[in-house]
Amino acid sequence: MPCNKPRLYIALYPSGVRNNEELKYHWAFLIGPKVEKGEVVPGTRCHVKNSGVGWTYEEARLRNIRNTTNLLARIVVAKIQDEERLIALLHRVPIIQGDSNWRCLTWIANALAEIAKDGKCVSSAQLDWQKIEAFARQYVGDKTANGRYQPAPELLRAKPTWNMLENKESIP
């Protein structure tokens, strides 16, 4: 039986804070198909964002998860076993207001812990937040240092993608 399970990605975006490594990126989940045919691959982004009045959960269908606005990179962290269960779980991950140390990456780390605890929404997975965070920061840092996001035509290409399950890059 062929295995064509959707994939769960960690996505990194610039946060707008350049002089603080800890706050440098905005973190989100992307959900997309295993096989990405063509230039446009629809999917879903799930994340929390601070609109100035507090943190809110947002789930949005995306026209193309290979190259969303400001996307820096995608990291495959899991094969999705039950997408509906995963989405429901993400809706239930607590959002904390009024704590200056709580951010989007806190929510991502908490969500990964809940996904691991659930044990049913994903199958093969790398859910260790410390490994994911360290790798993702290094990966995007290396791509930035090597000029991957400059000049402007580079921004139109599908964004760098690393598969932590297979330990290989699928889009340079």
mmCIF file with all atom_site columns, C-alpha atoms in Angstrom:
data_model
loop_
_atom_site.group_PDB
_atom_site.id
_atom_site.type_symbol
_atom_site.label_atom_id
_atom_site.label_alt_id
_atom_site.label_comp_id
_atom_site.label_asym_id
_atom_site.label_entity_id
_atom_site.label_seq_id
_atom_site.pdbx_PDB_ins_code
_atom_site.Cartn_x
_atom_site.Cartn_y
_atom_site.Cartn_z
_atom_site.occupancy
_atom_site.B_iso_or_equiv
_atom_site.pdbx_formal_charge
_atom_site.auth_seq_id
_atom_site.auth_comp_id
_atom_site.auth_asym_id
_atom_site.auth_atom_id
_atom_site.pdbx_PDB_model_num
ATOM 1   C CA . MET A 1 1   ? 0.000  0.000  0.000   1.00 0.00 ? 1   MET A CA 1
ATOM 2   C CA . PRO A 1 2   ? 1.572  3.328  -1.035  1.00 0.00 ? 2   PRO A CA 1
ATOM 3   C CA . CYS A 1 3   ? 2.284  5.833  1.694   1.00 0.00 ? 3   CYS A CA 1
ATOM 4   C CA . ASN A 1 4   ? 1.184  9.313  0.671   1.00 0.00 ? 4   ASN A CA 1
ATOM 5   C CA . LYS A 1 5   ? 0.610  10.926 4.063   1.00 0.00 ? 5   LYS A CA 1
ATOM 6   C CA . PRO A 1 6   ? 0.577  14.729 4.234   1.00 0.00 ? 6   PRO A CA 1
ATOM 7   C CA . ARG A 1 7   ? 3.585  16.346 5.861   1.00 0.00 ? 7   ARG A CA 1
ATOM 8   C CA . LEU A 1 8   ? 3.878  18.643 8.863   1.00 0.00 ? 8   LEU A CA 1
ATOM 9   C CA . TYR A 1 9   ? 6.468  21.380 8.504   1.00 0.00 ? 9   TYR A CA 1
ATOM 10  C CA . ILE A 1 10  ? 7.927  23.952 10.833  1.00 0.00 ? 10  ILE A CA 1
ATOM 11  C CA . ALA A 1 11  ? 8.071  27.226 8.901   1.00 0.00 ? 11  ALA A CA 1
ATOM 12  C CA . LEU A 1 12  ? 10.319 30.172 9.697   1.00 0.00 ? 12  LEU A CA 1
ATOM 13  C CA . TYR A 1 13  ? 9.543  33.752 8.740   1.00 0.00 ? 13  TYR A CA 1
ATOM 14  C CA . PRO A 1 14  ? 11.413 36.960 9.599   1.00 0.00 ? 14  PRO A CA 1
ATOM 15  C CA . SER A 1 15  ? 9.903  38.520 12.716  1.00 0.00 ? 15  SER A CA 1
ATOM 16  C CA . GLY A 1 16  ? 11.155 42.011 12.018  1.00 0.00 ? 16  GLY A CA 1
ATOM 17  C CA . VAL A 1 17  ? 13.430 41.924 15.085  1.00 0.00 ? 17  VAL A CA 1
ATOM 18  C CA . ARG A 1 18  ? 16.939 41.829 13.648  1.00 0.00 ? 18  ARG A CA 1
ATOM 19  C CA . ASN A 1 19  ? 19.194 42.514 16.608  1.00 0.00 ? 19  ASN A CA 1
ATOM 20  C CA . ASN A 1 20  ? 17.931 39.722 18.887  1.00 0.00 ? 20  ASN A CA 1
ATOM 21  C CA . GLU A 1 21  ? 18.679 36.124 17.859  1.00 0.00 ? 21  GLU A CA 1
ATOM 22  C CA . GLU A 1 22  ? 15.989 34.759 20.188  1.00 0.00 ? 22  GLU A CA 1
ATOM 23  C CA . LEU A 1 23  ? 13.274 36.932 18.590  1.00 0.00 ? 23  LEU A CA 1
ATOM 24  C CA . LYS A 1 24  ? 14.612 36.852 15.021  1.00 0.00 ? 24  LYS A CA 1
ATOM 25  C CA . TYR A 1 25  ? 11.998 34.479 13.568  1.00 0.00 ? 25  TYR A CA 1
ATOM 26  C CA . HIS A 1 26  ? 8.278  33.929 13.547  1.00 0.00 ? 26  HIS A CA 1
ATOM 27  C CA . TRP A 1 27  ? 7.453  30.205 13.799  1.00 0.00 ? 27  TRP A CA 1
ATOM 28  C CA . ALA A 1 28  ? 4.462  28.407 12.283  1.00 0.00 ? 28  ALA A CA 1
ATOM 29  C CA . PHE A 1 29  ? 3.261  25.009 11.129  1.00 0.00 ? 29  PHE A CA 1
ATOM 30  C CA . LEU A 1 30  ? 2.557  24.232 7.493   1.00 0.00 ? 30  LEU A CA 1
ATOM 31  C CA . ILE A 1 31  ? 0.566  21.214 6.353   1.00 0.00 ? 31  ILE A CA 1
ATOM 32  C CA . GLY A 1 32  ? 0.994  19.997 2.800   1.00 0.00 ? 32  GLY A CA 1
ATOM 33  C CA . PRO A 1 33  ? 1.030  16.966 0.559   1.00 0.00 ? 33  PRO A CA 1
ATOM 34  C CA . LYS A 1 34  ? 3.888  14.472 0.482   1.00 0.00 ? 34  LYS A CA 1
ATOM 35  C CA . VAL A 1 35  ? 4.295  14.869 -3.257  1.00 0.00 ? 35  VAL A CA 1
ATOM 36  C CA . GLU A 1 36  ? 4.557  18.476 -4.383  1.00 0.00 ? 36  GLU A CA 1
ATOM 37  C CA . LYS A 1 37  ? 3.671  18.556 -8.060  1.00 0.00 ? 37  LYS A CA 1
ATOM 38  C CA . GLY A 1 38  ? 4.065  21.759 -10.015 1.00 0.00 ? 38  GLY A CA 1
ATOM 39  C CA . GLU A 1 39  ? 5.026  25.252 -8.959  1.00 0.00 ? 39  GLU A CA 1
ATOM 40  C CA . VAL A 1 40  ? 1.920  25.841 -6.831  1.00 0.00 ? 40  VAL A CA 1
ATOM 41  C CA . VAL A 1 41  ? 1.226  23.486 -3.920  1.00 0.00 ? 41  VAL A CA 1
ATOM 42  C CA . PRO A 1 42  ? -1.803 24.334 -1.754  1.00 0.00 ? 42  PRO A CA 1
ATOM 43  C CA . GLY A 1 43  ? -1.727 23.710 1.978   1.00 0.00 ? 43  GLY A CA 1
ATOM 44  C CA . THR A 1 44  ? -2.542 25.128 5.388   1.00 0.00 ? 44  THR A CA 1
ATOM 45  C CA . ARG A 1 45  ? -0.679 27.379 7.836   1.00 0.00 ? 45  ARG A CA 1
ATOM 46  C CA . CYS A 1 46  ? -1.420 27.093 11.557  1.00 0.00 ? 46  CYS A CA 1
ATOM 47  C CA . HIS A 1 47  ? 0.186  29.554 13.945  1.00 0.00 ? 47  HIS A CA 1
ATOM 48  C CA . VAL A 1 48  ? -0.322 32.114 16.651  1.00 0.00 ? 48  VAL A CA 1
ATOM 49  C CA . LYS A 1 49  ? 0.241  35.780 16.005  1.00 0.00 ? 49  LYS A CA 1
ATOM 50  C CA . ASN A 1 50  ? 0.265  38.890 18.108  1.00 0.00 ? 50  ASN A CA 1
ATOM 51  C CA . SER A 1 51  ? -1.883 41.564 16.530  1.00 0.00 ? 51  SER A CA 1
ATOM 52  C CA . GLY A 1 52  ? -0.985 44.143 19.171  1.00 0.00 ? 52  GLY A CA 1
ATOM 53  C CA . VAL A 1 53  ? -3.967 43.374 21.388  1.00 0.00 ? 53  VAL A CA 1
ATOM 54  C CA . GLY A 1 54  ? -2.901 39.843 22.241  1.00 0.00 ? 54  GLY A CA 1
ATOM 55  C CA . TRP A 1 55  ? -2.093 36.455 20.804  1.00 0.00 ? 55  TRP A CA 1
ATOM 56  C CA . THR A 1 56  ? -4.578 34.675 18.533  1.00 0.00 ? 56  THR A CA 1
ATOM 57  C CA . TYR A 1 57  ? -4.596 31.339 16.742  1.00 0.00 ? 57  TYR A CA 1
ATOM 58  C CA . GLU A 1 58  ? -4.866 31.481 12.974  1.00 0.00 ? 58  GLU A CA 1
ATOM 59  C CA . GLU A 1 59  ? -5.481 28.668 10.527  1.00 0.00 ? 59  GLU A CA 1
ATOM 60  C CA . ALA A 1 60  ? -5.364 29.680 6.877   1.00 0.00 ? 60  ALA A CA 1
ATOM 61  C CA . ARG A 1 61  ? -5.503 27.897 3.559   1.00 0.00 ? 61  ARG A CA 1
ATOM 62  C CA . LEU A 1 62  ? -2.529 28.875 1.444   1.00 0.00 ? 62  LEU A CA 1
ATOM 63  C CA . ARG A 1 63  ? -2.332 28.939 -2.311  1.00 0.00 ? 63  ARG A CA 1
ATOM 64  C CA . ASN A 1 64  ? 1.292  27.766 -2.243  1.00 0.00 ? 64  ASN A CA 1
ATOM 65  C CA . ILE A 1 65  ? 3.138  26.403 0.796   1.00 0.00 ? 65  ILE A CA 1
ATOM 66  C CA . ARG A 1 66  ? 6.385  26.228 -1.177  1.00 0.00 ? 66  ARG A CA 1
ATOM 67  C CA . ASN A 1 67  ? 6.661  30.006 -1.282  1.00 0.00 ? 67  ASN A CA 1
ATOM 68  C CA . THR A 1 68  ? 4.423  32.074 0.979   1.00 0.00 ? 68  THR A CA 1
ATOM 69  C CA . THR A 1 69  ? 5.020  35.756 1.631   1.00 0.00 ? 69  THR A CA 1
ATOM 70  C CA . ASN A 1 70  ? 8.256  36.184 3.612   1.00 0.00 ? 70  ASN A CA 1
ATOM 71  C CA . LEU A 1 71  ? 8.772  32.428 4.114   1.00 0.00 ? 71  LEU A CA 1
ATOM 72  C CA . LEU A 1 72  ? 12.427 31.664 4.774   1.00 0.00 ? 72  LEU A CA 1
ATOM 73  C CA . ALA A 1 73  ? 12.443 27.865 5.076   1.00 0.00 ? 73  ALA A CA 1
ATOM 74  C CA . ARG A 1 74  ? 10.409 24.760 5.797   1.00 0.00 ? 74  ARG A CA 1
ATOM 75  C CA . ILE A 1 75  ? 11.497 21.833 7.948   1.00 0.00 ? 75  ILE A CA 1
ATOM 76  C CA . VAL A 1 76  ? 9.591  18.527 7.607   1.00 0.00 ? 76  VAL A CA 1
ATOM 77  C CA . VAL A 1 77  ? 9.031  17.166 11.122  1.00 0.00 ? 77  VAL A CA 1
ATOM 78  C CA . ALA A 1 78  ? 6.271  14.561 10.716  1.00 0.00 ? 78  ALA A CA 1
ATOM 79  C CA . LYS A 1 79  ? 4.093  12.417 8.508   1.00 0.00 ? 79  LYS A CA 1
ATOM 80  C CA . ILE A 1 80  ? 0.490  13.212 9.337   1.00 0.00 ? 80  ILE A CA 1
ATOM 81  C CA . GLN A 1 81  ? -1.620 10.186 10.210  1.00 0.00 ? 81  GLN A CA 1
ATOM 82  C CA . ASP A 1 82  ? -4.899 12.028 10.962  1.00 0.00 ? 82  ASP A CA 1
ATOM 83  C CA . GLU A 1 83  ? -5.065 15.628 9.745   1.00 0.00 ? 83  GLU A CA 1
ATOM 84  C CA . GLU A 1 84  ? -8.440 16.389 11.350  1.00 0.00 ? 84  GLU A CA 1
ATOM 85  C CA . ARG A 1 85  ? -7.161 15.170 14.711  1.00 0.00 ? 85  ARG A CA 1
ATOM 86  C CA . LEU A 1 86  ? -3.990 17.260 14.305  1.00 0.00 ? 86  LEU A CA 1
ATOM 87  C CA . ILE A 1 87  ? -5.947 20.440 13.484  1.00 0.00 ? 87  ILE A CA 1
ATOM 88  C CA . ALA A 1 88  ? -8.275 19.861 16.447  1.00 0.00 ? 88  ALA A CA 1
ATOM 89  C CA . LEU A 1 89  ? -5.246 19.358 18.714  1.00 0.00 ? 89  LEU A CA 1
ATOM 90  C CA . LEU A 1 90  ? -3.639 22.604 17.482  1.00 0.00 ? 90  LEU A CA 1
ATOM 91  C CA . HIS A 1 91  ? -6.874 24.478 18.244  1.00 0.00 ? 91  HIS A CA 1
ATOM 92  C CA . ARG A 1 92  ? -6.649 23.265 21.853  1.00 0.00 ? 92  ARG A CA 1
ATOM 93  C CA . VAL A 1 93  ? -3.019 24.245 22.534  1.00 0.00 ? 93  VAL A CA 1
ATOM 94  C CA . PRO A 1 94  ? -3.245 27.029 25.135  1.00 0.00 ? 94  PRO A CA 1
ATOM 95  C CA . ILE A 1 95  ? -2.504 30.614 24.176  1.00 0.00 ? 95  ILE A CA 1
ATOM 96  C CA . ILE A 1 96  ? -1.047 32.651 27.023  1.00 0.00 ? 96  ILE A CA 1
ATOM 97  C CA . GLN A 1 97  ? -1.730 36.383 27.281  1.00 0.00 ? 97  GLN A CA 1
ATOM 98  C CA . GLY A 1 98  ? 0.192  38.880 29.390  1.00 0.00 ? 98  GLY A CA 1
ATOM 99  C CA . ASP A 1 99  ? 3.465  36.932 29.672  1.00 0.00 ? 99  ASP A CA 1
ATOM 100 C CA . SER A 1 100 ? 6.285  38.745 27.856  1.00 0.00 ? 100 SER A CA 1
ATOM 101 C CA . ASN A 1 101 ? 8.275  35.489 27.624  1.00 0.00 ? 101 ASN A CA 1
ATOM 102 C CA . TRP A 1 102 ? 5.468  33.661 25.784  1.00 0.00 ? 102 TRP A CA 1
ATOM 103 C CA . ARG A 1 103 ? 5.781  33.807 21.980  1.00 0.00 ? 103 ARG A CA 1
ATOM 104 C CA . CYS A 1 104 ? 4.943  31.925 18.819  1.00 0.00 ? 104 CYS A CA 1
ATOM 105 C CA . LEU A 1 105 ? 7.871  29.567 19.383  1.00 0.00 ? 105 LEU A CA 1
ATOM 106 C CA . THR A 1 106 ? 6.511  28.772 22.860  1.00 0.00 ? 106 THR A CA 1
ATOM 107 C CA . TRP A 1 107 ? 3.233  27.751 21.249  1.00 0.00 ? 107 TRP A CA 1
ATOM 108 C CA . ILE A 1 108 ? 5.059  25.641 18.629  1.00 0.00 ? 108 ILE A CA 1
ATOM 109 C CA . ALA A 1 109 ? 7.085  23.859 21.344  1.00 0.00 ? 109 ALA A CA 1
ATOM 110 C CA . ASN A 1 110 ? 3.938  23.227 23.386  1.00 0.00 ? 110 ASN A CA 1
ATOM 111 C CA . ALA A 1 111 ? 2.084  21.985 20.303  1.00 0.00 ? 111 ALA A CA 1
ATOM 112 C CA . LEU A 1 112 ? 4.896  19.540 19.481  1.00 0.00 ? 112 LEU A CA 1
ATOM 113 C CA . ALA A 1 113 ? 4.753  18.198 23.042  1.00 0.00 ? 113 ALA A CA 1
ATOM 114 C CA . GLU A 1 114 ? 0.982  17.727 22.724  1.00 0.00 ? 114 GLU A CA 1
ATOM 115 C CA . ILE A 1 115 ? 1.375  16.004 19.357  1.00 0.00 ? 115 ILE A CA 1
ATOM 116 C CA . ALA A 1 116 ? 3.922  13.611 20.895  1.00 0.00 ? 116 ALA A CA 1
ATOM 117 C CA . LYS A 1 117 ? 1.660  12.963 23.882  1.00 0.00 ? 117 LYS A CA 1
ATOM 118 C CA . ASP A 1 118 ? -1.347 12.322 21.609  1.00 0.00 ? 118 ASP A CA 1
ATOM 119 C CA . GLY A 1 119 ? 0.472  9.671  19.603  1.00 0.00 ? 119 GLY A CA 1
ATOM 120 C CA . LYS A 1 120 ? -2.286 9.360  16.980  1.00 0.00 ? 120 LYS A CA 1
ATOM 121 C CA . CYS A 1 121 ? -2.232 12.409 14.718  1.00 0.00 ? 121 CYS A CA 1
ATOM 122 C CA . VAL A 1 122 ? 1.260  11.788 13.293  1.00 0.00 ? 122 VAL A CA 1
ATOM 123 C CA . SER A 1 123 ? 3.256  8.666  12.530  1.00 0.00 ? 123 SER A CA 1
ATOM 124 C CA . SER A 1 124 ? 6.970  9.005  11.720  1.00 0.00 ? 124 SER A CA 1
ATOM 125 C CA . ALA A 1 125 ? 8.118  12.193 13.392  1.00 0.00 ? 125 ALA A CA 1
ATOM 126 C CA . GLN A 1 126 ? 10.899 14.281 14.879  1.00 0.00 ? 126 GLN A CA 1
ATOM 127 C CA . LEU A 1 127 ? 9.114  16.167 17.664  1.00 0.00 ? 127 LEU A CA 1
ATOM 128 C CA . ASP A 1 128 ? 12.058 17.131 19.889  1.00 0.00 ? 128 ASP A CA 1
ATOM 129 C CA . TRP A 1 129 ? 11.728 20.910 20.038  1.00 0.00 ? 129 TRP A CA 1
ATOM 130 C CA . GLN A 1 130 ? 15.331 21.518 21.095  1.00 0.00 ? 130 GLN A CA 1
ATOM 131 C CA . LYS A 1 131 ? 16.661 19.595 18.078  1.00 0.00 ? 131 LYS A CA 1
ATOM 132 C CA . ILE A 1 132 ? 14.183 21.233 15.708  1.00 0.00 ? 132 ILE A CA 1
ATOM 133 C CA . GLU A 1 133 ? 14.830 24.774 16.935  1.00 0.00 ? 133 GLU A CA 1
ATOM 134 C CA . ALA A 1 134 ? 18.624 24.452 16.879  1.00 0.00 ? 134 ALA A CA 1
ATOM 135 C CA . PHE A 1 135 ? 18.594 22.884 13.428  1.00 0.00 ? 135 PHE A CA 1
ATOM 136 C CA . ALA A 1 136 ? 16.116 25.380 11.954  1.00 0.00 ? 136 ALA A CA 1
ATOM 137 C CA . ARG A 1 137 ? 18.049 28.404 13.231  1.00 0.00 ? 137 ARG A CA 1
ATOM 138 C CA . GLN A 1 138 ? 21.304 27.000 11.825  1.00 0.00 ? 138 GLN A CA 1
ATOM 139 C CA . TYR A 1 139 ? 19.697 26.057 8.503   1.00 0.00 ? 139 TYR A CA 1
ATOM 140 C CA . VAL A 1 140 ? 18.184 29.497 7.903   1.00 0.00 ? 140 VAL A CA 1
ATOM 141 C CA . GLY A 1 141 ? 21.346 31.194 9.177   1.00 0.00 ? 141 GLY A CA 1
ATOM 142 C CA . ASP A 1 142 ? 23.461 29.231 6.701   1.00 0.00 ? 142 ASP A CA 1
ATOM 143 C CA . LYS A 1 143 ? 21.063 29.974 3.836   1.00 0.00 ? 143 LYS A CA 1
ATOM 144 C CA . THR A 1 144 ? 21.124 33.677 4.732   1.00 0.00 ? 144 THR A CA 1
ATOM 145 C CA . ALA A 1 145 ? 24.930 33.745 4.936   1.00 0.00 ? 145 ALA A CA 1
ATOM 146 C CA . ASN A 1 146 ? 25.155 32.050 1.535   1.00 0.00 ? 146 ASN A CA 1
ATOM 147 C CA . GLY A 1 147 ? 22.900 34.682 -0.077  1.00 0.00 ? 147 GLY A CA 1
ATOM 148 C CA . ARG A 1 148 ? 19.894 32.407 -0.643  1.00 0.00 ? 148 ARG A CA 1
ATOM 149 C CA . TYR A 1 149 ? 17.447 35.251 -0.023  1.00 0.00 ? 149 TYR A CA 1
ATOM 150 C CA . GLN A 1 150 ? 19.278 37.778 -2.213  1.00 0.00 ? 150 GLN A CA 1
ATOM 151 C CA . PRO A 1 151 ? 18.973 39.042 -4.948  1.00 0.00 ? 151 PRO A CA 1
ATOM 152 C CA . ALA A 1 152 ? 15.249 39.546 -5.505  1.00 0.00 ? 152 ALA A CA 1
ATOM 153 C CA . PRO A 1 153 ? 14.786 36.722 -8.087  1.00 0.00 ? 153 PRO A CA 1
ATOM 154 C CA . GLU A 1 154 ? 15.789 34.237 -5.365  1.00 0.00 ? 154 GLU A CA 1
ATOM 155 C CA . LEU A 1 155 ? 12.696 35.290 -3.421  1.00 0.00 ? 155 LEU A CA 1
ATOM 156 C CA . LEU A 1 156 ? 10.463 33.927 -6.186  1.00 0.00 ? 156 LEU A CA 1
ATOM 157 C CA . ARG A 1 157 ? 11.904 30.398 -5.980  1.00 0.00 ? 157 ARG A CA 1
ATOM 158 C CA . ALA A 1 158 ? 10.446 27.663 -3.784  1.00 0.00 ? 158 ALA A CA 1
ATOM 159 C CA . LYS A 1 159 ? 11.941 28.137 -0.339  1.00 0.00 ? 159 LYS A CA 1
ATOM 160 C CA . PRO A 1 160 ? 14.626 25.902 1.147   1.00 0.00 ? 160 PRO A CA 1
ATOM 161 C CA . THR A 1 161 ? 13.182 22.714 2.603   1.00 0.00 ? 161 THR A CA 1
ATOM 162 C CA . TRP A 1 162 ? 14.891 20.182 4.843   1.00 0.00 ? 162 TRP A CA 1
ATOM 163 C CA . ASN A 1 163 ? 13.381 16.820 5.745   1.00 0.00 ? 163 ASN A CA 1
ATOM 164 C CA . MET A 1 164 ? 14.342 15.862 9.313   1.00 0.00 ? 164 MET A CA 1
ATOM 165 C CA . LEU A 1 165 ? 12.810 12.404 8.846   1.00 0.00 ? 165 LEU A CA 1
ATOM 166 C CA . GLU A 1 166 ? 15.129 11.579 5.953   1.00 0.00 ? 166 GLU A CA 1
ATOM 167 C CA . ASN A 1 167 ? 17.963 13.918 6.973   1.00 0.00 ? 167 ASN A CA 1
ATOM 168 C CA . LYS A 1 168 ? 18.169 15.516 3.535   1.00 0.00 ? 168 LYS A CA 1
ATOM 169 C CA . GLU A 1 169 ? 17.379 18.690 1.675   1.00 0.00 ? 169 GLU A CA 1
ATOM 170 C CA . SER A 1 170 ? 14.609 18.531 -0.898  1.00 0.00 ? 170 SER A CA 1
ATOM 171 C CA . ILE A 1 171 ? 14.742 22.156 -2.088  1.00 0.00 ? 171 ILE A CA 1
ATOM 172 C CA . PRO A 1 172 ? 18.086 23.997 -1.824  1.00 0.00 ? 172 PRO A CA 1
#
